Tab-separated table of C-alpha atoms and ligand atoms in Angstrom:
chain	number	residue	atom	x	y	z
J	16	MET	CA	180.076	-103.379	3.365
J	17	THR	CA	181.941	-105.240	5.985
J	18	ASP	CA	184.284	-102.821	8.000
J	19	PRO	CA	187.859	-102.657	7.128
J	20	GLU	CA	190.316	-104.899	9.642
J	21	ILE	CA	191.366	-102.424	12.238
J	22	HIS	CA	195.074	-102.720	13.468
J	23	LYS	CA	194.981	-100.619	16.741
J	24	GLY	CA	198.357	-99.476	17.532
J	25	LEU	CA	199.990	-100.482	14.015
J	26	ALA	CA	200.532	-104.113	16.021
J	27	GLY	CA	201.963	-106.489	13.480
J	28	VAL	CA	201.545	-104.172	10.744
J	29	VAL	CA	204.393	-104.170	7.764
J	30	VAL	CA	204.342	-100.618	6.651
J	31	ASP	CA	207.499	-100.315	4.825
J	32	THR	CA	211.064	-102.294	4.314
J	33	THR	CA	214.164	-100.969	5.926
J	34	ASN	CA	218.090	-101.828	5.612
J	35	ILE	CA	219.090	-100.270	9.114
J	36	SER	CA	218.130	-102.695	11.605
J	37	SER	CA	215.993	-106.092	11.947
J	38	VAL	CA	214.179	-107.103	15.265
J	39	ASN	CA	213.758	-110.739	15.270
J	40	PRO	CA	211.923	-112.100	18.164
J	41	GLN	CA	211.974	-115.769	17.028
J	42	THR	CA	215.818	-115.731	17.268
J	43	ASN	CA	215.841	-112.804	19.916
J	44	SER	CA	218.457	-111.031	17.679
J	45	LEU	CA	219.284	-107.363	16.971
J	46	LEU	CA	221.030	-106.518	13.742
J	47	TYR	CA	222.208	-103.387	12.713
J	48	ARG	CA	223.183	-103.728	9.353
J	49	GLY	CA	223.751	-107.152	9.280
J	50	TYR	CA	225.714	-107.032	12.790
J	51	PRO	CA	224.678	-108.520	16.244
J	52	VAL	CA	224.179	-105.410	18.416
J	53	GLN	CA	225.800	-107.649	21.115
J	54	GLU	CA	228.884	-107.679	18.907
J	55	LEU	CA	228.923	-104.016	18.094
J	56	ALA	CA	228.651	-103.249	22.097
J	57	ALA	CA	231.631	-105.525	22.659
J	58	LYS	CA	234.263	-104.297	20.214
J	59	CYS	CA	233.102	-100.876	18.758
J	60	SER	CA	233.194	-97.086	19.795
J	61	PHE	CA	229.772	-95.134	19.461
J	62	GLU	CA	231.219	-93.244	16.713
J	63	GLU	CA	231.992	-96.476	14.676
J	64	VAL	CA	228.535	-97.918	15.471
J	65	ALA	CA	227.065	-93.804	14.291
J	66	TRP	CA	229.054	-94.264	11.293
J	67	LEU	CA	227.563	-97.965	10.582
J	68	LEU	CA	224.191	-96.764	11.016
J	69	TRP	CA	224.351	-93.511	8.555
J	70	HIS	CA	226.652	-95.510	5.570
J	71	GLY	CA	225.862	-99.205	6.077
J	72	GLU	CA	229.283	-100.392	6.669
J	73	LEU	CA	231.838	-99.472	9.536
J	74	PRO	CA	234.488	-97.028	8.663
J	75	THR	CA	237.880	-97.558	7.792
J	76	PRO	CA	240.797	-96.395	10.245
J	77	GLU	CA	240.977	-93.270	8.203
J	78	GLU	CA	237.374	-92.460	7.757
J	79	LEU	CA	236.765	-93.112	11.481
J	80	ALA	CA	239.743	-90.506	12.572
J	81	ASP	CA	238.376	-88.206	9.873
J	82	PHE	CA	234.724	-88.544	11.374
J	83	GLN	CA	236.057	-88.324	15.553
J	84	LYS	CA	238.182	-84.976	14.215
J	85	LEU	CA	234.824	-83.666	12.529
J	86	GLU	CA	232.526	-84.567	15.582
J	87	ARG	CA	235.176	-82.941	18.280
J	88	GLY	CA	234.907	-79.661	16.083
J	89	LEU	CA	231.437	-79.451	16.153
J	90	ARG	CA	230.860	-80.333	19.908
J	91	ARG	CA	230.732	-76.517	21.085
J	92	MET	CA	227.448	-75.105	21.985
J	93	ASP	CA	225.962	-71.929	20.000
J	94	ASP	CA	225.300	-68.965	22.535
J	95	ARG	CA	221.871	-68.846	20.967
J	96	THR	CA	221.320	-72.247	21.949
J	97	ARG	CA	222.507	-71.375	25.315
J	98	ARG	CA	220.424	-68.711	25.408
J	99	ALA	CA	217.162	-70.610	24.447
J	100	LEU	CA	218.307	-72.963	27.137
J	101	ASP	CA	218.426	-70.637	29.630
J	102	ASP	CA	214.729	-69.284	28.909
J	103	ILE	CA	213.269	-72.245	29.931
J	104	PRO	CA	212.891	-73.067	33.986
J	105	ALA	CA	216.015	-75.217	35.253
J	106	SER	CA	212.989	-77.135	37.032
J	107	ALA	CA	211.708	-78.204	33.722
J	108	HIS	CA	211.703	-81.895	32.052
J	109	PRO	CA	214.696	-82.411	30.273
J	110	MET	CA	213.312	-83.825	27.482
J	111	ASP	CA	211.093	-80.269	27.023
J	112	ALA	CA	214.312	-78.479	27.124
J	113	LEU	CA	216.218	-81.127	24.859
J	114	ARG	CA	213.279	-81.165	22.157
J	115	THR	CA	213.143	-76.926	22.225
J	116	ALA	CA	216.979	-76.973	21.499
J	117	VAL	CA	216.707	-79.300	18.417
J	118	SER	CA	213.740	-77.521	17.152
J	119	GLN	CA	216.111	-74.284	17.550
J	120	LEU	CA	218.977	-75.921	16.182
J	121	GLY	CA	216.463	-76.096	12.937
J	122	GLY	CA	215.630	-72.209	12.939
J	123	MET	CA	219.527	-71.441	12.962
J	124	ASP	CA	220.302	-73.479	9.916
J	125	PRO	CA	220.127	-71.300	6.988
J	126	THR	CA	221.389	-73.956	4.487
J	127	LEU	CA	217.515	-75.400	4.998
J	128	GLU	CA	216.345	-72.298	2.811
J	129	GLN	CA	218.449	-72.848	-0.142
J	130	PRO	CA	217.221	-74.787	-3.490
J	131	ASN	CA	216.437	-78.611	-2.326
J	132	GLY	CA	218.268	-77.439	1.013
J	133	ILE	CA	216.047	-79.658	2.857
J	134	LEU	CA	216.299	-82.742	1.200
J	135	ASP	CA	220.221	-82.588	-0.329
J	136	PRO	CA	221.595	-85.834	1.111
J	137	GLU	CA	225.295	-84.681	1.793
J	138	LEU	CA	223.587	-81.512	3.860
J	139	ASN	CA	221.408	-83.977	5.525
J	140	LEU	CA	224.309	-86.233	6.811
J	141	SER	CA	226.332	-82.669	7.778
J	142	ARG	CA	223.033	-82.346	9.898
J	143	ALA	CA	223.071	-85.477	11.586
J	144	VAL	CA	227.132	-85.246	12.344
J	145	TYR	CA	225.720	-82.125	14.065
J	146	LEU	CA	223.178	-83.119	15.974
J	147	PHE	CA	225.396	-86.405	17.462
J	148	ALA	CA	227.998	-83.759	18.219
J	149	GLN	CA	225.193	-81.306	19.898
J	150	LEU	CA	223.479	-83.654	21.525
J	151	PRO	CA	225.790	-84.680	24.618
J	152	THR	CA	226.959	-80.973	25.360
J	153	ILE	CA	223.063	-79.777	25.392
J	154	VAL	CA	221.941	-83.012	27.621
J	155	ALA	CA	224.982	-82.145	29.685
J	156	TYR	CA	224.162	-78.609	30.164
J	157	ILE	CA	220.733	-79.263	31.081
J	158	GLN	CA	221.473	-81.801	33.863
J	159	ARG	CA	224.461	-79.415	35.134
J	160	ARG	CA	221.920	-76.533	35.170
J	161	ARG	CA	219.568	-78.260	37.196
J	162	ARG	CA	222.019	-78.709	39.693
J	163	GLY	CA	223.209	-75.533	39.428
J	164	LEU	CA	226.558	-76.269	38.323
J	165	GLU	CA	229.330	-74.256	36.422
J	166	ILE	CA	229.432	-75.773	32.881
J	167	VAL	CA	232.114	-77.362	31.364
J	168	GLU	CA	233.386	-77.218	28.256
J	169	SER	CA	234.159	-80.510	25.664
J	170	ARG	CA	237.504	-81.673	25.730
J	171	ASP	CA	239.171	-82.900	22.430
J	172	ASP	CA	241.482	-85.215	23.723
J	173	LEU	CA	238.257	-87.340	24.916
J	174	ASP	CA	236.073	-89.653	22.781
J	175	TYR	CA	232.278	-89.354	22.442
J	176	ALA	CA	231.445	-91.244	25.338
J	177	GLU	CA	234.380	-89.865	27.619
J	178	ASN	CA	233.310	-86.647	26.725
J	179	PHE	CA	229.764	-86.524	27.159
J	180	LEU	CA	230.763	-87.963	31.018
J	181	TRP	CA	233.323	-85.676	31.325
J	182	LEU	CA	230.742	-82.500	30.036
J	183	THR	CA	228.169	-84.010	32.852
J	184	PHE	CA	229.800	-84.758	35.950
J	185	GLY	CA	233.553	-82.449	35.067
J	186	GLU	CA	235.408	-85.768	35.290
J	187	VAL	CA	235.945	-88.437	33.275
J	188	PRO	CA	235.228	-91.981	35.653
J	189	ASP	CA	236.888	-95.189	35.621
J	190	ASP	CA	237.079	-97.050	32.570
J	191	VAL	CA	234.179	-99.714	33.856
J	192	VAL	CA	231.966	-96.776	33.893
J	193	VAL	CA	232.739	-95.364	30.702
J	194	ASP	CA	232.289	-98.790	29.206
J	195	ALA	CA	229.128	-99.340	30.681
J	196	PHE	CA	228.302	-95.945	29.300
J	197	ARG	CA	229.347	-96.634	25.940
J	198	VAL	CA	227.195	-100.188	25.514
J	199	SER	CA	224.200	-98.602	26.690
J	200	LEU	CA	224.684	-95.862	23.646
J	201	VAL	CA	225.439	-98.493	21.116
J	202	LEU	CA	222.332	-100.646	22.596
J	203	TYR	CA	219.742	-97.379	22.485
J	204	ALA	CA	221.233	-96.427	19.004
J	205	GLU	CA	218.739	-98.052	16.702
J	206	HIS	CA	215.601	-100.533	16.849
J	207	SER	CA	213.519	-100.544	13.419
J	208	PHE	CA	210.310	-98.714	13.562
J	209	ASN	CA	209.463	-98.143	17.155
J	210	ALA	CA	207.609	-95.548	18.118
J	211	SER	CA	209.752	-92.289	17.809
J	212	THR	CA	211.616	-93.491	14.897
J	213	PHE	CA	208.599	-94.112	13.209
J	214	THR	CA	207.353	-90.467	14.196
J	215	ALA	CA	210.433	-89.419	12.514
J	216	ARG	CA	209.448	-91.011	9.417
J	217	VAL	CA	206.108	-89.728	9.201
J	218	ILE	CA	207.548	-86.339	9.636
J	219	ALA	CA	210.410	-86.840	6.895
J	220	SER	CA	207.500	-88.321	4.791
J	221	THR	CA	205.833	-84.976	4.188
J	222	LEU	CA	209.074	-83.729	3.153
J	223	SER	CA	209.804	-81.780	6.071
J	224	ASP	CA	213.439	-81.001	7.506
J	225	VAL	CA	215.540	-83.344	9.530
J	226	TYR	CA	215.503	-81.144	12.680
J	227	SER	CA	211.742	-81.166	12.736
J	228	ALA	CA	211.702	-84.695	12.056
J	229	VAL	CA	214.110	-85.232	15.435
J	230	THR	CA	212.120	-82.757	17.342
J	231	GLY	CA	209.236	-84.842	16.613
J	232	ALA	CA	210.841	-88.036	17.448
J	233	ILE	CA	211.778	-86.545	20.994
J	234	GLY	CA	208.600	-85.673	21.751
J	235	ALA	CA	207.588	-89.703	20.945
J	236	LEU	CA	210.295	-91.050	22.917
J	237	LYS	CA	209.506	-88.892	26.035
J	238	GLY	CA	206.334	-91.154	26.890
J	239	PRO	CA	207.144	-93.718	29.710
J	240	LEU	CA	205.196	-96.438	27.323
J	241	HIS	CA	208.881	-95.731	25.385
J	242	GLY	CA	211.935	-93.964	26.015
J	243	GLY	CA	210.167	-92.410	29.188
J	244	ALA	CA	210.316	-95.641	30.550
J	245	ASN	CA	213.965	-95.648	31.913
J	246	GLU	CA	213.242	-92.910	34.129
J	247	ALA	CA	209.990	-94.608	35.461
J	248	VAL	CA	211.776	-97.538	36.188
J	249	MET	CA	213.802	-95.587	38.939
J	250	HIS	CA	210.796	-93.736	40.430
J	251	ALA	CA	209.547	-97.610	40.734
J	252	PHE	CA	212.935	-98.426	42.361
J	253	ASP	CA	212.715	-95.383	44.687
J	254	GLU	CA	209.388	-96.295	45.584
J	255	ILE	CA	210.319	-99.562	46.456
J	256	GLY	CA	213.382	-98.982	48.352
J	257	SER	CA	214.558	-102.501	49.055
J	258	ALA	CA	214.483	-105.983	47.475
J	259	ASP	CA	212.403	-107.442	50.022
J	260	ARG	CA	209.511	-105.001	49.418
J	261	ALA	CA	209.584	-106.013	45.841
J	262	GLU	CA	206.981	-108.312	46.057
J	263	ALA	CA	204.666	-106.632	48.229
J	264	TRP	CA	204.838	-103.338	45.874
J	265	LEU	CA	204.175	-105.573	42.459
J	266	ASP	CA	200.797	-107.236	43.998
J	267	ASP	CA	199.629	-103.535	44.801
J	268	ALA	CA	200.727	-102.001	41.673
J	269	LEU	CA	199.235	-104.689	39.747
J	270	ALA	CA	196.294	-104.619	41.647
J	271	GLU	CA	195.860	-100.915	40.674
J	272	LYS	CA	196.285	-102.273	37.271
J	273	ARG	CA	199.631	-99.877	36.886
J	274	LYS	CA	201.675	-100.898	34.155
J	275	ILE	CA	205.023	-101.733	35.129
J	276	MET	CA	207.866	-99.779	33.816
J	277	GLY	CA	210.638	-101.487	31.968
J	278	PHE	CA	208.503	-104.611	31.558
J	279	GLY	CA	206.958	-105.893	28.123
J	280	HIS	CA	207.629	-105.103	24.286
J	281	ARG	CA	205.481	-104.995	21.505
J	282	VAL	CA	207.706	-107.126	19.460
J	283	TYR	CA	210.054	-109.280	22.110
J	284	LYS	CA	207.852	-111.352	23.888
J	285	ASN	CA	210.131	-113.520	24.874
J	286	GLY	CA	212.584	-110.943	26.412
J	287	ASP	CA	214.488	-108.519	24.498
J	288	SER	CA	217.701	-108.943	23.120
J	289	ARG	CA	219.311	-105.806	24.540
J	290	VAL	CA	219.012	-107.011	27.906
J	291	PRO	CA	221.434	-109.420	28.707
J	292	THR	CA	224.547	-107.100	27.510
J	293	MET	CA	222.978	-104.180	29.579
J	294	ARG	CA	222.462	-106.387	32.410
J	295	ALA	CA	226.243	-107.581	32.458
J	296	SER	CA	226.865	-104.107	32.476
J	297	LEU	CA	224.504	-103.190	35.401
J	298	GLU	CA	226.345	-106.145	37.536
J	299	THR	CA	229.749	-104.686	36.771
J	300	LEU	CA	228.641	-100.902	38.146
J	301	ALA	CA	226.928	-102.772	41.233
J	302	GLU	CA	230.018	-104.541	41.882
J	303	HIS	CA	232.350	-101.135	41.093
J	304	TYR	CA	230.385	-98.874	43.167
J	305	ASP	CA	229.615	-101.753	46.106
J	306	ARG	CA	225.697	-101.478	45.493
J	307	GLN	CA	224.669	-105.245	45.728
J	308	ASP	CA	221.448	-103.911	47.393
J	309	LEU	CA	220.412	-101.935	44.154
J	310	LEU	CA	221.286	-105.200	41.876
J	311	ASP	CA	219.065	-107.516	44.300
J	312	LEU	CA	215.759	-104.901	43.951
J	313	TYR	CA	216.395	-105.648	40.411
J	314	ASN	CA	216.350	-109.289	40.578
J	315	ALA	CA	213.763	-109.432	43.203
J	316	LEU	CA	211.424	-107.272	41.065
J	317	GLU	CA	212.303	-109.502	37.931
J	318	GLN	CA	211.611	-112.313	39.580
J	319	ALA	CA	208.271	-111.202	41.026
J	320	MET	CA	207.116	-109.873	37.743
J	321	GLY	CA	207.991	-113.409	36.283
J	322	ASP	CA	206.097	-115.081	38.525
J	323	ARG	CA	203.185	-113.280	38.582
J	324	LYS	CA	202.663	-111.979	34.847
J	325	ASN	CA	205.288	-114.045	32.834
J	326	ILE	CA	206.527	-110.617	31.598
J	327	LYS	CA	210.505	-110.298	30.932
J	328	PRO	CA	212.362	-107.090	31.357
J	329	ASN	CA	213.214	-104.850	28.308
J	330	LEU	CA	216.508	-102.527	27.527
J	331	ASP	CA	214.832	-99.965	29.929
J	332	TYR	CA	214.542	-102.366	33.133
J	333	PRO	CA	218.722	-102.764	33.195
J	334	SER	CA	219.588	-99.322	31.847
J	335	GLY	CA	217.625	-97.194	34.442
J	336	PRO	CA	219.390	-98.344	37.602
J	337	ALA	CA	223.035	-98.396	35.623
J	338	TYR	CA	222.386	-94.679	34.937
J	339	ASN	CA	221.262	-94.221	38.411
J	340	LEU	CA	224.864	-95.896	39.459
J	341	MET	CA	226.913	-93.638	36.904
J	342	GLY	CA	225.638	-90.555	38.327
J	343	PHE	CA	222.839	-89.360	36.488
J	344	ASP	CA	219.513	-87.302	37.493
J	345	THR	CA	216.765	-89.498	36.924
J	346	GLU	CA	215.218	-86.954	34.636
J	347	THR	CA	218.030	-87.233	32.415
J	348	PHE	CA	217.896	-90.875	31.380
J	349	THR	CA	215.599	-90.199	28.575
J	350	PRO	CA	217.849	-87.490	26.850
J	351	LEU	CA	220.356	-89.848	27.299
J	352	PHE	CA	218.532	-92.289	25.151
J	353	ALA	CA	217.489	-89.787	22.695
J	354	ALA	CA	221.188	-88.513	22.189
J	355	ALA	CA	222.065	-92.287	21.480
J	356	ARG	CA	218.935	-92.952	19.118
J	357	VAL	CA	219.524	-89.661	16.988
J	358	THR	CA	221.933	-91.944	15.269
J	359	GLY	CA	218.784	-94.493	14.148
J	360	TRP	CA	216.223	-91.661	13.813
J	361	THR	CA	218.954	-89.702	11.040
J	362	ALA	CA	219.559	-92.962	9.661
J	363	HIS	CA	215.684	-93.434	9.104
J	364	ILE	CA	214.899	-90.261	7.948
J	365	PHE	CA	217.483	-90.781	4.994
J	366	GLU	CA	216.115	-93.879	3.946
J	367	GLN	CA	212.397	-92.099	4.572
J	368	TYR	CA	213.702	-89.292	1.980
J	369	ALA	CA	215.291	-91.777	-0.515
J	370	ALA	CA	212.273	-93.379	-1.174
J	371	ASN	CA	209.362	-91.516	-0.158
J	372	SER	CA	205.767	-92.221	0.150
J	373	LEU	CA	203.675	-89.892	2.276
J	374	ILE	CA	202.670	-91.814	5.185
J	375	ARG	CA	198.884	-91.530	5.372
J	376	PRO	CA	196.954	-94.276	6.847
J	377	LEU	CA	193.061	-94.090	6.826
J	378	SER	CA	190.632	-94.465	9.891
J	379	LEU	CA	187.188	-96.110	10.516
J	380	TYR	CA	184.558	-93.188	11.009
J	381	THR	CA	182.894	-94.149	14.158
J	382	GLY	CA	181.049	-90.729	15.036
J	383	PRO	CA	177.380	-89.263	14.476
J	384	ALA	CA	175.934	-90.359	11.002
J	385	GLU	CA	175.464	-87.078	8.745
J	386	ARG	CA	173.241	-84.526	10.538
J	387	HIS	CA	172.249	-80.882	9.519
J	388	LEU	CA	172.307	-77.654	11.620
J	389	SER	CA	168.566	-76.754	11.813
W	426	CMC	N1	203.080	-104.094	33.151
W	426	CMC	C1	202.225	-104.818	33.237
W	426	CMC	N2	201.357	-105.391	32.559
W	426	CMC	C2	201.671	-105.226	31.169
W	426	CMC	C3	202.822	-104.682	30.913
W	426	CMC	C4	203.573	-104.159	31.928
W	426	CMC	N3	204.908	-103.450	31.829
W	426	CMC	N4	203.155	-105.149	29.523
W	426	CMC	C5	202.304	-105.524	29.160
W	426	CMC	N5	201.408	-106.179	29.933
W	426	CMC	C6	200.321	-106.866	30.085
W	426	CMC	C7	199.068	-106.089	29.464
W	426	CMC	O1	198.349	-105.359	30.737
W	426	CMC	C8	198.288	-106.820	29.108
W	426	CMC	O2	197.366	-107.877	30.060
W	426	CMC	P1	196.232	-107.637	29.159
W	426	CMC	O3	195.448	-108.684	28.012
W	426	CMC	O4	195.723	-108.718	30.302
W	426	CMC	O5	195.118	-106.495	28.976
W	426	CMC	C9	199.246	-107.614	28.147
W	426	CMC	O6	200.223	-107.574	28.980
W	426	CMC	C10	199.550	-107.122	26.672
W	426	CMC	O7	200.149	-106.009	26.802
W	426	CMC	P2	199.891	-104.447	25.741
W	426	CMC	O8	199.935	-103.263	26.387
W	426	CMC	O9	198.644	-105.087	25.162
W	426	CMC	O10	201.076	-105.223	24.972
W	426	CMC	P3	201.734	-103.835	24.059
W	426	CMC	O11	202.357	-104.315	22.956
W	426	CMC	O12	200.721	-103.052	23.529
W	426	CMC	O13	202.577	-103.197	25.047
W	426	CMC	C11	204.313	-102.102	26.151
W	426	CMC	C12	204.152	-103.270	24.888
W	426	CMC	C13	206.101	-101.383	25.859
W	426	CMC	C14	203.468	-100.607	25.603
W	426	CMC	C15	204.140	-102.393	27.314
W	426	CMC	O14	204.445	-103.894	27.730
W	426	CMC	C16	204.574	-101.709	28.619
W	426	CMC	O15	203.641	-100.586	28.963
W	426	CMC	N6	205.328	-101.589	29.358
W	426	CMC	C17	205.844	-100.818	30.139
W	426	CMC	C18	206.489	-99.356	29.459
W	426	CMC	C19	207.750	-99.968	29.010
W	426	CMC	O16	208.629	-100.136	29.924
W	426	CMC	N7	208.105	-99.335	27.714
W	426	CMC	C20	209.491	-99.508	27.308
W	426	CMC	C21	209.372	-100.254	25.606
W	426	CMC	S1	210.884	-100.994	25.143
W	426	CMC	C22	211.939	-99.930	25.028
W	426	CMC	C23	212.058	-98.752	24.773
W	426	CMC	O17	211.337	-98.426	23.480
W	426	CMC	O18	211.835	-97.671	25.446
């Protein structure tokens, strides 16, 4: 009998259909429900994009107004969540704290125990909206606690992106900063069957609940080969220090067989479709904060990586330094990604429930042949 073909890392394997987004490396495009992500980033609020991912169409003005009102009413953190976060050392990685908080929200949702409480589509949409509204509050709380700062309460007069920044910094920055942040959220919202989304779908396929699926997705996102790369890019920038040291640093890193974070992609081999949009926002931020030095370092490492390996940046490469310029702690970059991606994760969880088949692949056994205890 010939051995079955192994698809390590599921590379190149099409495991299901999806209506949510399409990633096309040939045309270098990413569409959310048919709309190019660049157009959405240029013209839509993050609330509109979230709605689009869940419902398949952009909201009407009335739907948007109702949704924004609903979201603003769900931002406040439950005292029990606050206590759960306070039990975690402030020095713990923010992704660990976030993962715990989302899991805890599941434990506090009594509707999960209702008949059909796990799968009911209306309840699940409410849970997605609740997670969407809660994650900025939780991430900002974690960030301020790390810095030993007083907690700031949400403001109902601010939209999602403005309020997220307000909660984190206690002030709403200039429009160019808010806009760059909004763009990053739109770009991070969805990306088909990436590792964390697939994790969420695997968990949903067992008919487990939304909170469990999102908790698992956060765990998958934390790794540096996925969402953790935006944090790792900034650590690399800190190590390098300045543009003139980029080439020597890269040569050493490659000689040590290190992976250069923020470069390469499983699907895009000729560049990530989201990078030009995020890079433009990074340039605006560098100008706003008078940090040409950071942009020079960005360009120098990109150039050197192109020369040495012909490998192009992915979205985490410009978003890492962009979040740094906005003032976020490096360790909170991946939680920002999670807050954005919870829209895509939940849309995929709904799609999985709607046409479910347990995800359960096979493996080829390579261990010892059958043997027996003496
Ligand atoms: N640095 C150095 N070499 C690389 C890199 C990199 N960032 N990416 C790919 N390569 C090399 C790799 O060593 C391999 O070389 P060889 O054939 O000589 O062994 C070749 O390119 C193919 O790489 P691979 O790891 O087999 O390709 P993959 O499709 O499995 O990996 C990846 C994709 C994203 C895991 C990888 O490019 C990587 O580790 N990148 C760094 C981490 C990163 O930036 N992750 C974010 C991904 S995109 C956004 C997101 O999800 O957050």
